[in-house]
Each structure stands twice: as C-alpha cells, then as structure tokens.
Short mmCIF file of C-alpha atoms and ligand atoms in Angstrom, two decimals:
data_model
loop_
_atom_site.label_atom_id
_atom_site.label_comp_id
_atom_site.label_asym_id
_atom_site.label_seq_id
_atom_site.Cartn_x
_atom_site.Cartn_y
_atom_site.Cartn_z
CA UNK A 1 -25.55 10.00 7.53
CA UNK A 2 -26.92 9.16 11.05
CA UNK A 3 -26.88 12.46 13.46
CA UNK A 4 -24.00 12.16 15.44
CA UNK A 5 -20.86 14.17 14.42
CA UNK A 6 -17.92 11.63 14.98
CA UNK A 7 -16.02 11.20 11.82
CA UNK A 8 -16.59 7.34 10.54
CA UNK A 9 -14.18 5.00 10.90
CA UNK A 10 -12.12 4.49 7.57
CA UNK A 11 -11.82 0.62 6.54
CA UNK A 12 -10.16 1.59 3.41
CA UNK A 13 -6.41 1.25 2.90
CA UNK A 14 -5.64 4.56 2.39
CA UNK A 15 -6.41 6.83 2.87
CA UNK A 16 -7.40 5.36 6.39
CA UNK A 17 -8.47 7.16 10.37
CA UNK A 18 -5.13 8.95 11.50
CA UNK A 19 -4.34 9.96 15.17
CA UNK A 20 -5.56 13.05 16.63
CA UNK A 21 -2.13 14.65 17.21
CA UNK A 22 -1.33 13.47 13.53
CA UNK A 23 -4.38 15.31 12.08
CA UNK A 24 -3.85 18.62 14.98
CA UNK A 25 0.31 18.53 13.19
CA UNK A 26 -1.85 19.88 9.97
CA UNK A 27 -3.30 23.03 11.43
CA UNK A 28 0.02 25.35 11.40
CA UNK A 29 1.07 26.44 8.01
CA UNK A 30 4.70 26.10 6.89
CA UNK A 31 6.47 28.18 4.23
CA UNK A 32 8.34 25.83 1.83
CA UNK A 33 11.97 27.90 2.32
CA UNK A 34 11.98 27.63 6.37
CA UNK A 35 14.66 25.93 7.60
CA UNK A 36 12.34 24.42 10.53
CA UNK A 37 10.20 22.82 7.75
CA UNK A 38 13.55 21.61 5.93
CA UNK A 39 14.97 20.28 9.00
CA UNK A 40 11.76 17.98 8.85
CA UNK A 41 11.65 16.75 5.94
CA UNK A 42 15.40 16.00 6.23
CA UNK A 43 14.31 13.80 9.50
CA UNK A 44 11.47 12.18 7.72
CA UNK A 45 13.51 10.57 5.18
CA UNK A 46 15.97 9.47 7.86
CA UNK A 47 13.38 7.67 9.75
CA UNK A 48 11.96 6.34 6.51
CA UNK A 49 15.30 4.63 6.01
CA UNK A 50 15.35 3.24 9.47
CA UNK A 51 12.31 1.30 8.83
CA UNK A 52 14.04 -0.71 6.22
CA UNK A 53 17.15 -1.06 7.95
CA UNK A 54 18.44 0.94 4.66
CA UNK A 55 20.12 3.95 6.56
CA UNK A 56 23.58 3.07 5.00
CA UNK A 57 22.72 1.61 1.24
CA UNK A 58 19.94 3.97 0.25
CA UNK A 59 18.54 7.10 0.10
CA UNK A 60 15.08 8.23 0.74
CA UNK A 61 13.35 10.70 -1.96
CA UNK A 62 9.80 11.74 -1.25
CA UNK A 63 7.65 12.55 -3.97
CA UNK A 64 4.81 15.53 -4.00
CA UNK A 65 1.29 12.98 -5.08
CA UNK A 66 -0.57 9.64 -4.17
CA UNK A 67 1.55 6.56 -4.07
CA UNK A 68 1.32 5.70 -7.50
CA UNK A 69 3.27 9.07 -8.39
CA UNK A 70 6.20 7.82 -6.83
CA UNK A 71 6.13 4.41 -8.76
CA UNK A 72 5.91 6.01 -11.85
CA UNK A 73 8.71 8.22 -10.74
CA UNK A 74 11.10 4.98 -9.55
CA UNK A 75 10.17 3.45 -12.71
CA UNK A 76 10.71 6.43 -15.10
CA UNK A 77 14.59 7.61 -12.99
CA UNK A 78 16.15 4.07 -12.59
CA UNK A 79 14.77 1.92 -15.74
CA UNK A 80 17.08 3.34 -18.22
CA UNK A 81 15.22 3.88 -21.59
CA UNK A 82 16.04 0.91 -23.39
CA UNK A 83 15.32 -1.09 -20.17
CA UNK A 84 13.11 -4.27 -20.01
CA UNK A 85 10.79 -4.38 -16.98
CA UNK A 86 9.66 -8.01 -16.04
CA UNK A 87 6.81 -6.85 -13.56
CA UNK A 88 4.69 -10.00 -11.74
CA UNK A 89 0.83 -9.55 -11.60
CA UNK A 90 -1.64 -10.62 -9.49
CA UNK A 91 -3.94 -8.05 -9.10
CA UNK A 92 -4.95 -4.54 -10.42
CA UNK A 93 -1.78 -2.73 -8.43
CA UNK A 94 0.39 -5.08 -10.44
CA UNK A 95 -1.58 -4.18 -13.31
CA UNK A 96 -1.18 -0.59 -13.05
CA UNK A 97 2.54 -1.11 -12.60
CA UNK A 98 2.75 -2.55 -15.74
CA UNK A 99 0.82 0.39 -17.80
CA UNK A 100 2.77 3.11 -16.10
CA UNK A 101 5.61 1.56 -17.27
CA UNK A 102 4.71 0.45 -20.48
CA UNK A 103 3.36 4.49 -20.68
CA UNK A 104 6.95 6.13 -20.16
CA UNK A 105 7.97 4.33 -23.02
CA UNK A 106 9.90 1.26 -21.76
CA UNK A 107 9.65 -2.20 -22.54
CA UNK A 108 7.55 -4.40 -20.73
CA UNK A 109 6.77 -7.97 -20.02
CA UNK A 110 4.06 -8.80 -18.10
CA UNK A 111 3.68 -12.33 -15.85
CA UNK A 112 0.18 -13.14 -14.31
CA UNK A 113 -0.80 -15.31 -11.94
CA UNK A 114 -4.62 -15.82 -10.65
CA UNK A 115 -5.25 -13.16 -7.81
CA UNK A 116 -5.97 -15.83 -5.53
CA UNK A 117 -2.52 -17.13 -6.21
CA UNK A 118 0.97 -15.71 -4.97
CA UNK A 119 3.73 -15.33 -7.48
CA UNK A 120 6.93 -17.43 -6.42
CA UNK A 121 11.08 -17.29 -6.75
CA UNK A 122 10.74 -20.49 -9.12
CA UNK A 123 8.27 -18.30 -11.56
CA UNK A 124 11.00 -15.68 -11.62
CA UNK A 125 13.52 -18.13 -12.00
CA UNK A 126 12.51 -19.57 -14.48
CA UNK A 127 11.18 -16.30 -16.30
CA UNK A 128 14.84 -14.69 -16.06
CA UNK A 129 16.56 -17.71 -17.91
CA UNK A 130 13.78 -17.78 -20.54
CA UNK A 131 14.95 -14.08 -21.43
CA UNK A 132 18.17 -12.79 -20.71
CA UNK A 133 17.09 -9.45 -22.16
CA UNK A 134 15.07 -8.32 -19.13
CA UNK A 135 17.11 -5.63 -17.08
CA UNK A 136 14.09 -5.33 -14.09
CA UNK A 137 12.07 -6.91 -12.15
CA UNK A 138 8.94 -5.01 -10.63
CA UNK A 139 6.95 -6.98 -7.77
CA UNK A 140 3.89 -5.70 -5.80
CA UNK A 141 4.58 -6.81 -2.21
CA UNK A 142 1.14 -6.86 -0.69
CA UNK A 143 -1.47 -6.73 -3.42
CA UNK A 144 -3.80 -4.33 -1.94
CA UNK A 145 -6.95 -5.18 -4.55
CA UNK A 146 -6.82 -8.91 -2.14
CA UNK A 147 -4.56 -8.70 0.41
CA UNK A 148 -2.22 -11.28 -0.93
CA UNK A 149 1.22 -11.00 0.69
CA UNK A 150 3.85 -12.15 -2.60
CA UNK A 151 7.25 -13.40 -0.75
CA UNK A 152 9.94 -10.27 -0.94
CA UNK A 153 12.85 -12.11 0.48
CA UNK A 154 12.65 -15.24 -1.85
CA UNK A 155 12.28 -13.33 -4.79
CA UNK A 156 14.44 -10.49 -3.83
CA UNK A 157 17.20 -13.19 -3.68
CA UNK A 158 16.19 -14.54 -7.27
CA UNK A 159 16.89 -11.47 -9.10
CA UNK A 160 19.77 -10.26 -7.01
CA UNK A 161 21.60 -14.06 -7.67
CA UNK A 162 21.13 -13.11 -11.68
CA UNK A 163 22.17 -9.39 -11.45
CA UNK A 164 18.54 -7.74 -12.24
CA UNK A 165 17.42 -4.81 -10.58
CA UNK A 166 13.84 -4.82 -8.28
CA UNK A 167 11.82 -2.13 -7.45
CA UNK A 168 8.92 -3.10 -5.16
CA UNK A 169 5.51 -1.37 -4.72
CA UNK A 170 5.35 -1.93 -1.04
CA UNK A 171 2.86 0.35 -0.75
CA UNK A 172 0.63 -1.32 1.49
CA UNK A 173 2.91 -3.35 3.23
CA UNK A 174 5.95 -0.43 4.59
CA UNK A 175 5.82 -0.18 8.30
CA UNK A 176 3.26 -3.40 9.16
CA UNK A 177 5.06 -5.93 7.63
CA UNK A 178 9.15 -6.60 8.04
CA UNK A 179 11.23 -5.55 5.13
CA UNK A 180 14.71 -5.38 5.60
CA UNK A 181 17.02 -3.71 2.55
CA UNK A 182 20.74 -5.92 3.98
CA UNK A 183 18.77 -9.26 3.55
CA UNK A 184 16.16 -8.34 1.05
CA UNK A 185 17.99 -6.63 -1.69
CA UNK A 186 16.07 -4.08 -4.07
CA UNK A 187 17.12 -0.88 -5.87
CA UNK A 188 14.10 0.77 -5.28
CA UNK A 189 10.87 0.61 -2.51
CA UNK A 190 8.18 2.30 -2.86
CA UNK A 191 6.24 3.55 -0.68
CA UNK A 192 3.40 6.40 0.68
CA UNK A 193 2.18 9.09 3.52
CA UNK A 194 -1.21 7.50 3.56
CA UNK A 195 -0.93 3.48 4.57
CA UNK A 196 0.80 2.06 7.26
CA UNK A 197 2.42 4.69 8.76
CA UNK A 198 -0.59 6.34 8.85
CA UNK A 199 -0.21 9.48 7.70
CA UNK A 200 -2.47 11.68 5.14
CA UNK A 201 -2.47 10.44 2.13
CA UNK A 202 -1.12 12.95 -0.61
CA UNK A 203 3.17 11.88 -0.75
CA UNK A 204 5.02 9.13 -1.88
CA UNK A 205 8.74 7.94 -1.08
CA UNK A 206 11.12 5.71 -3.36
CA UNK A 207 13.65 4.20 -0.54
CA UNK A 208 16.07 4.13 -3.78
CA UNK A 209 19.76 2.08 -3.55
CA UNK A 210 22.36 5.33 -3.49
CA UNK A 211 24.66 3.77 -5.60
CA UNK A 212 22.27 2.30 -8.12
CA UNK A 213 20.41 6.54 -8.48
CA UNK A 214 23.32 8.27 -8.66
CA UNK A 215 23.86 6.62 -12.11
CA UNK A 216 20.42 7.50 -13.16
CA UNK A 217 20.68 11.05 -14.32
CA UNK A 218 18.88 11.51 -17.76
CA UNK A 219 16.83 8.61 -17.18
CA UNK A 220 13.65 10.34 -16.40
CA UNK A 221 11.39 11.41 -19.61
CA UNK A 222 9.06 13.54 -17.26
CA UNK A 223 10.15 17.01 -15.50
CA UNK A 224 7.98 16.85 -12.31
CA UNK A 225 8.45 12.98 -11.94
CA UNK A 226 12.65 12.81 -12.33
CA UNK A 227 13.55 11.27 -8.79
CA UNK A 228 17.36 12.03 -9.30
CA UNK A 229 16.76 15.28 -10.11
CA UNK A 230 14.17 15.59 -6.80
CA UNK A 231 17.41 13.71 -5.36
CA UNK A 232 19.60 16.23 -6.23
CA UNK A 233 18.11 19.03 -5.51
CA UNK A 234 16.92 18.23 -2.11
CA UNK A 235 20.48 17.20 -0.93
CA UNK A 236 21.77 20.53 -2.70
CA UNK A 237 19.14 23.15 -1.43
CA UNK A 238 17.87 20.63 1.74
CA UNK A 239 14.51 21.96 0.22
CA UNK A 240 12.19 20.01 -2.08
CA UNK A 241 12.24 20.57 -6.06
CA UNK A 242 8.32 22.55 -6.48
CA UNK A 243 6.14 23.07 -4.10
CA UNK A 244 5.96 20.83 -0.99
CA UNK A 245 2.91 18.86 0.96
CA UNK A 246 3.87 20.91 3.76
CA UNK A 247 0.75 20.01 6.01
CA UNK A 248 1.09 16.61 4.44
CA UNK A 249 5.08 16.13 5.71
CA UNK A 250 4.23 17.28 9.38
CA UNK A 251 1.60 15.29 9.95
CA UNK A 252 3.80 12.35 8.53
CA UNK A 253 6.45 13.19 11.06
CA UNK A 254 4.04 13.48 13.83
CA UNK A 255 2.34 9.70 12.86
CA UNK A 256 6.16 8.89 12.68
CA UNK A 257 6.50 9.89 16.48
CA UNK A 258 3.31 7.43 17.12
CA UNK A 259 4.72 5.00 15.29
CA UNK A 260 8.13 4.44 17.02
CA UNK A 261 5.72 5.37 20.39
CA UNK A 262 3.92 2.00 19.70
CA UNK A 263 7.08 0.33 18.69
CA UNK A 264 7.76 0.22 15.33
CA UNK A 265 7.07 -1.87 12.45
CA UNK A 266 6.44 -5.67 15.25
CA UNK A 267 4.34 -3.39 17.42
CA UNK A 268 1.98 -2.43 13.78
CA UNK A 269 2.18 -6.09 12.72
CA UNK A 270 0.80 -7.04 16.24
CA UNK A 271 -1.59 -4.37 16.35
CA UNK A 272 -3.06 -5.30 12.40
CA UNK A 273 -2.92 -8.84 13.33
CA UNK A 274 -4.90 -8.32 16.18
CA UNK A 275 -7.28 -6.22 14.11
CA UNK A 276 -7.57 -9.09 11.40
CA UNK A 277 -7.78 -11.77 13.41
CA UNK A 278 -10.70 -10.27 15.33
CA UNK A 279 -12.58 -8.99 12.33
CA UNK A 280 -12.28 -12.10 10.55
CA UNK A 281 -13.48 -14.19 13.67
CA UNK A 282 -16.77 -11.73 13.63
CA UNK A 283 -17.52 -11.88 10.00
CA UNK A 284 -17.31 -15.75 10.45
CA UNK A 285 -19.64 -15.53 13.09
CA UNK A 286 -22.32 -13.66 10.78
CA UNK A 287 -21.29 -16.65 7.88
CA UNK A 288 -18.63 -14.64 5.67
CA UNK A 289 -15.93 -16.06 4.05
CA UNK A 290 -12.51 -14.39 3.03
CA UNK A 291 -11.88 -15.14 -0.41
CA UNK A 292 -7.88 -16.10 0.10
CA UNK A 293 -6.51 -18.78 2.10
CA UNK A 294 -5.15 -17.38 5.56
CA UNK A 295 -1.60 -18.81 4.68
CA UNK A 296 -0.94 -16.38 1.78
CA UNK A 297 -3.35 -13.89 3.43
CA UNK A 298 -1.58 -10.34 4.83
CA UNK A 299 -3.54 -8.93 8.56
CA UNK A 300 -3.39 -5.47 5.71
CA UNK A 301 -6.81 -5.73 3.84
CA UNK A 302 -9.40 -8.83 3.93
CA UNK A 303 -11.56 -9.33 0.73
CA UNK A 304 -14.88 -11.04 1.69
CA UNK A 305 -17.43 -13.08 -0.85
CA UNK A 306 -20.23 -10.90 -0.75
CA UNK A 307 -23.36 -12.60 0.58
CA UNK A 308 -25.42 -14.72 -2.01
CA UNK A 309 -28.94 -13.06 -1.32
CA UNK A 310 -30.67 -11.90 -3.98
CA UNK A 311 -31.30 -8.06 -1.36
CA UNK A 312 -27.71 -7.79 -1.37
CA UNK A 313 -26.27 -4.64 -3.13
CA UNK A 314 -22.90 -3.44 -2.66
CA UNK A 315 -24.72 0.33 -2.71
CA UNK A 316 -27.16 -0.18 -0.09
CA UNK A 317 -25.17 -2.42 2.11
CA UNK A 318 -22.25 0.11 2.23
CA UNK A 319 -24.60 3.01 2.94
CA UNK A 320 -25.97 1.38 5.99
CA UNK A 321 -22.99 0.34 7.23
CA UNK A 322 -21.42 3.83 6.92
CA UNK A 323 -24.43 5.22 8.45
CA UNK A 324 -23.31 3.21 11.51
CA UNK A 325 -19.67 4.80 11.31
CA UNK A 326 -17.80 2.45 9.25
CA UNK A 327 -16.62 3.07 5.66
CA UNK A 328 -16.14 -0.13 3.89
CA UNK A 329 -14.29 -0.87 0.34
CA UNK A 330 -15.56 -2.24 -2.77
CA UNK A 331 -14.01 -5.43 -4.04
CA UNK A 332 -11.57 -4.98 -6.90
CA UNK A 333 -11.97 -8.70 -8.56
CA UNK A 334 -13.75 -9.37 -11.73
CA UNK A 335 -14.76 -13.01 -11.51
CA UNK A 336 -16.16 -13.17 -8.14
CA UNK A 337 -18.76 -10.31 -6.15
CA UNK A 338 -16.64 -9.10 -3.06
CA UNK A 339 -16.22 -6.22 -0.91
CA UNK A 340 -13.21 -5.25 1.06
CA UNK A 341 -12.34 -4.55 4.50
CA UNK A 342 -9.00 -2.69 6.11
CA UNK A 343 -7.28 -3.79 8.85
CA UNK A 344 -4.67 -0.63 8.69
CA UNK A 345 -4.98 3.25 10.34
CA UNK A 346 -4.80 4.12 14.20
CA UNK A 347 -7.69 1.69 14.89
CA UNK A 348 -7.82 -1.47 17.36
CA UNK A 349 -9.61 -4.58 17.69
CA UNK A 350 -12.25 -2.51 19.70
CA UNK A 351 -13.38 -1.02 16.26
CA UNK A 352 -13.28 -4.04 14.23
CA UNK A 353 -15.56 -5.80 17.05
CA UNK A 354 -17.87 -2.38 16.68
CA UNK A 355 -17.68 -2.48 12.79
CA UNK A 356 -18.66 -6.31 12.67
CA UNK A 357 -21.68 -5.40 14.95
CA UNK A 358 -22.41 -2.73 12.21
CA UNK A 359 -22.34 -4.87 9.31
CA UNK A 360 -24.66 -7.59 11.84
CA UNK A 361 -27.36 -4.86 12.08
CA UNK A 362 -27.29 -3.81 8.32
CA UNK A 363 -27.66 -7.48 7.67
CA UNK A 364 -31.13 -7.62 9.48
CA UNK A 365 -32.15 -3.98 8.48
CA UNK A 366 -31.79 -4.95 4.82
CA UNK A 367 -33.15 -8.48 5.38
CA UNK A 368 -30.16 -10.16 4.08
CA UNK A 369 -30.39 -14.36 5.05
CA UNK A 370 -28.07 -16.13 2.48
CA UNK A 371 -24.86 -14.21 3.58
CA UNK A 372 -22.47 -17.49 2.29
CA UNK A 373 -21.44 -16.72 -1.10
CA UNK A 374 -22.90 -18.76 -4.42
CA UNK A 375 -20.26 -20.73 -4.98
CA UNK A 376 -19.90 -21.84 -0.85
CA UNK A 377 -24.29 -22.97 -1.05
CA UNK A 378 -23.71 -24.94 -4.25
CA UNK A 379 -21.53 -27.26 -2.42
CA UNK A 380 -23.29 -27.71 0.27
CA UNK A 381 -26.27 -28.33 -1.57
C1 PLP B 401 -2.34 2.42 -2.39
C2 PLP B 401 -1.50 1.63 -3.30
C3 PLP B 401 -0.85 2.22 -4.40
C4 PLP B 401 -0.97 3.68 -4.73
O1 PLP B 401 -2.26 4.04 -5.02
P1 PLP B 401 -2.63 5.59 -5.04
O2 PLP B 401 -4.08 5.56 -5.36
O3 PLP B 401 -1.81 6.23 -6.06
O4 PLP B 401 -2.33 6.09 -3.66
C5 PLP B 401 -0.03 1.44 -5.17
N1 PLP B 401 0.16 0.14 -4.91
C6 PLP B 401 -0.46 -0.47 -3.89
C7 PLP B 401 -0.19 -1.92 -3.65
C8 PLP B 401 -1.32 0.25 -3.05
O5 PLP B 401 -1.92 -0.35 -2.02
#
C-alpha cells in the first residue's frame, strides 16, 4: 500500500465505498429489544417496499447474512417441498441459484444460455409448455459475474400469463435499475444491505408477495433460514427472530436517507450511468474492450478483456492499481481472461476518471503494450 491513509476506492459490487454519514450511523451500539432500534427496522422495510412500488402486495423480510442467505431463504419458505424450480443461467449467480436450491432438497431444472447472451420470454415460453410440472421460475436480474441485464418485465409477464411463481435475485440491480412489483409481477425479490443502496454489506431482504408467504408455513427445512417464520415473528414481537445486524440496519437506514436525498432509484440510474459511461470511454481510450455488447450491458458492473501482453497478470496489475487507491475485481468467466470493474457505491464520474488514470499509470509501470485482448489482434492481423 502507497503511504497515504485514505481508504481505496471499492470497484467491487459489494461490498462497495459507502457515505461518510452511512459508515458514522455504525458507531452507536443498539440493543436488539429497544424499541428505537425496532422502530427502524420497521421503517427500513417500509422504504424497501417503496422502492418496488410493492407497499400494498408485499411484505418486506430482512434476513441476518450476505445476499445469498436471503435467496436460499426465499427459495427454501415459498418453493413448497415437492416444488419444481425452473431457474435461467447465465452466469455463476444463476449458477449458485440453482445449487442452493437443488441443496434444500427441491427439484431443479436448470436452462443455460452463454454468459454473453441474455435469456428471453420466448426461452421461458417455450420451456413452461415443454413441462407443465415446473411450479417456479428463478431469474437472476442483473448477472453480476458480467453485468448482463436479463429483461424482468418480459419474463415476469411469461410466467405470470401461465400461473408459475418467480422469485428474482435482483441483487445487483434493487435501487439502480427500475423494478416495479404492479407491472412486473414476482412472488419474491431478493435483495441486499451491501449493493445499490449502498449500505454495508452483511443483510439480505426477500420483498416477498403477502398473500403468496402467508401460505408458506412449514415450507422451510432450515431453522435460521425460515422467512415466514422471520415473517412472523417480526410482525408479532416488531423485533427480529435471533440476533440482529444492528450496526448493519442503521447504517442501511442512514444510506436510505442518501438515497431518497439524491432522488431515488432515476437519480442512482443517472448517477451509475454517468459512472459507466465515463469509465468505459477511458478504458477505450487506453485500448480496452468490454466483453458484452452495450445493448444488453447494465451501467452496474463492466467486465473488460484483459490485455493480451504476455507482462500482464491479474496479481500484479491489481496490486498496482490498488496501490493507487482503486480496488478492482477479478473476472468470473471461464473461457475468456477478464477482470471486472464496478460502477455502484457513493462514487461519481470524478473517481472513475481518477481510477482510469490509475489503471493508465500501472499500464506503463508494468510495461504492458498489447492491452487489446487475443482474440481482438487476431482479427486485425
Ligand atoms: C452479490 C450478489 C449475490 C449475493 O452474493 P453474496 O456474496 O452472498 O453477498 C447474489 N446474486 C447476485 C446477482 C449478486 O450480485
């Protein structure tokens, strides 16, 4: 690390650079039976709600753990045992989806598409005539290992139109881009603390329809991760079921001030675009090239072909770079080389322009010439 003392900038999606009043929110302690603590959690999961315009269909339960605790949790409470999850895949989230599911012991079929391409309405179409047997659908809305954006509405209005339930990992996705629960239907969301709220990471919310949950008592074959029961209890006792992220849930509320400050959900959308549209202008300016096309390509995470020179390491360029006050991602792909860069966290084009110079200067520190990747020289050669 270089000497100064700022904290680097975090280009990860989540967890990702927070506020200053969001991180100061964490430095009281809360005990988990105060009513002032209750009273916000209770306003948390209202404004959660909001965000989806799903204040009057569904309810809001937050879940203690990363994001991928709360969609084993939707998973486990509303796909009844001898339920049969469709869930579409293009990517390692989707992936994941699929083996927590197929790991609480309920039947799942898989459909994968390249991660380059987006799944569609016709695929699930055609997918729920071909087997009438399938009582879910789960659908990753932004893939966060490429930053492919998979299209909610069209295939929210698939499976509604044959009577299937959805539950959408819209992990990355909540707050930046517009979801609406009256003209996107879906039993469950899921969401977390961490992304584009920005938040700390360490809680997870399922945005769950109310009439669809309260039917799902005795679904859950896990004690810690039974959302009706966390449901239940928390509209019983107004507290939550074990012991809550308490620094985590203030510091959510407080990024929840910020984020109807900015605007809301357009405001985060402009201010991501903004970010992505710079960064990727500088990368192209140094010769990088994203690997999706911009048309099915969300302003959440870019993945970039990492540079063809035979100095380039993902190790040593990362360490430089952070050394400058960036933190970059590794790519998630296993065909091509890439690395990954976020768009998301309280960040502006000012720090994508200063992160671009970073990666500039590592370029010529580690001597790297060919930055276009293999694939791009070959044919031009
Ligand atoms: C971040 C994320 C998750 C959750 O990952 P955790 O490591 O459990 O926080 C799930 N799905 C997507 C699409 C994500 O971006």
């Amino acid at each position: 690390m270089s000497n100064f003392s700022r904290d680097p900038i975090l280009l990860t999606p989540g967890p990702l650079t927070t506020a200053l009043p969001t991180r100061m929110a964490m430095l009281r302690d809360w005990g988990s039976w105060d009513s002032n603590f209750n009273a916000i959690t209770a306003v948390v999961r209202e404004r959660l709600l909001a965000i989806v315009a799903a204040e009057h269909s569904h309810v809001c339960v937050p879940m203690q753990g990363s994001g991928t605790f709360s969609v084993e949790a939707a998973v486990n409470t509303l796909v009844p045992r001898d339920g049969h999850m469709l869930v579409l895949i293009n990517g390692a989230y989707g992936k994941r989806f699929a083996k927590l599911t197929q790991m609480m012991g309920r039947r799942a079929s898989v459909f994968e598409t390249a991660e380059d391409v987006q799944t569609t309405a016709a695929d699930v179409e055609r997918l729920l005539v071909a087997d009438a047997s399938i009582t879910h659908v789960g659908l990753v809305h932004c893939e966060t290992s490429t930053g492919i954006l998979n299209p909610l509405r069209e295939i929210a209005d698939t499976v509604a139109r044959h009577g299937k339930s959805l539950i959408v990992d819209a992990m990355s996705s909540f707050g930046a881009i517009p979801i609406d629960a009256q003209t996107m239907p879906f039993d469950a969301l899921v969401a977390a603390s961490g992304k584009c709220v920005e938040g700390p990471p360490g809680m997870g919310f399922v945005i769950a329809r109310k009439a669809v949950l309260e039917r799902c008592a005795g679904n859950s074959t896990s004690l810690s991760l039974d959302l009706h029961d966390q449901w239940q209890y928390m509209e019983k006792t107004t507290q939550w079921r074990y012991t809550p992220p308490t620094h985590v849930l203030v510091a959510l509320a407080a990024a929840l001030d910020a984020f109807a400050t900015e605007g809301g959900q357009p405001a985060r959308l402009a201010r991501y675009t903004r970010n992505y549209e710079t960064l990727v202008r500088g990368m192209a300016e140094l010769g990088f090239r994203p690997f999706l096309n911009p048309a099915i390509q969300a302003p959440i995470i870019v993945t970039f072909h990492a540079p063809a020179d035979p100095r380039y390491t993902f190790r040593a360029f990362y360490d430089s770079v952070r050394d400058k006050g960036f933190v970059l991602y590794p790519g998630k792909l296993t065909q091509v080389e890439t690395f990954r860069v976020g768009c998301i966290g309280a960040i502006g084009p000012d720090e994508m322009r200063h992160a671009v110079n970073a990666i500039r200067d590592t370029l010529a520190e580690l001597r790297i010439e060919r930055v276009a990747p293999i694939a791009a020289q070959r044919a031009v050669a």
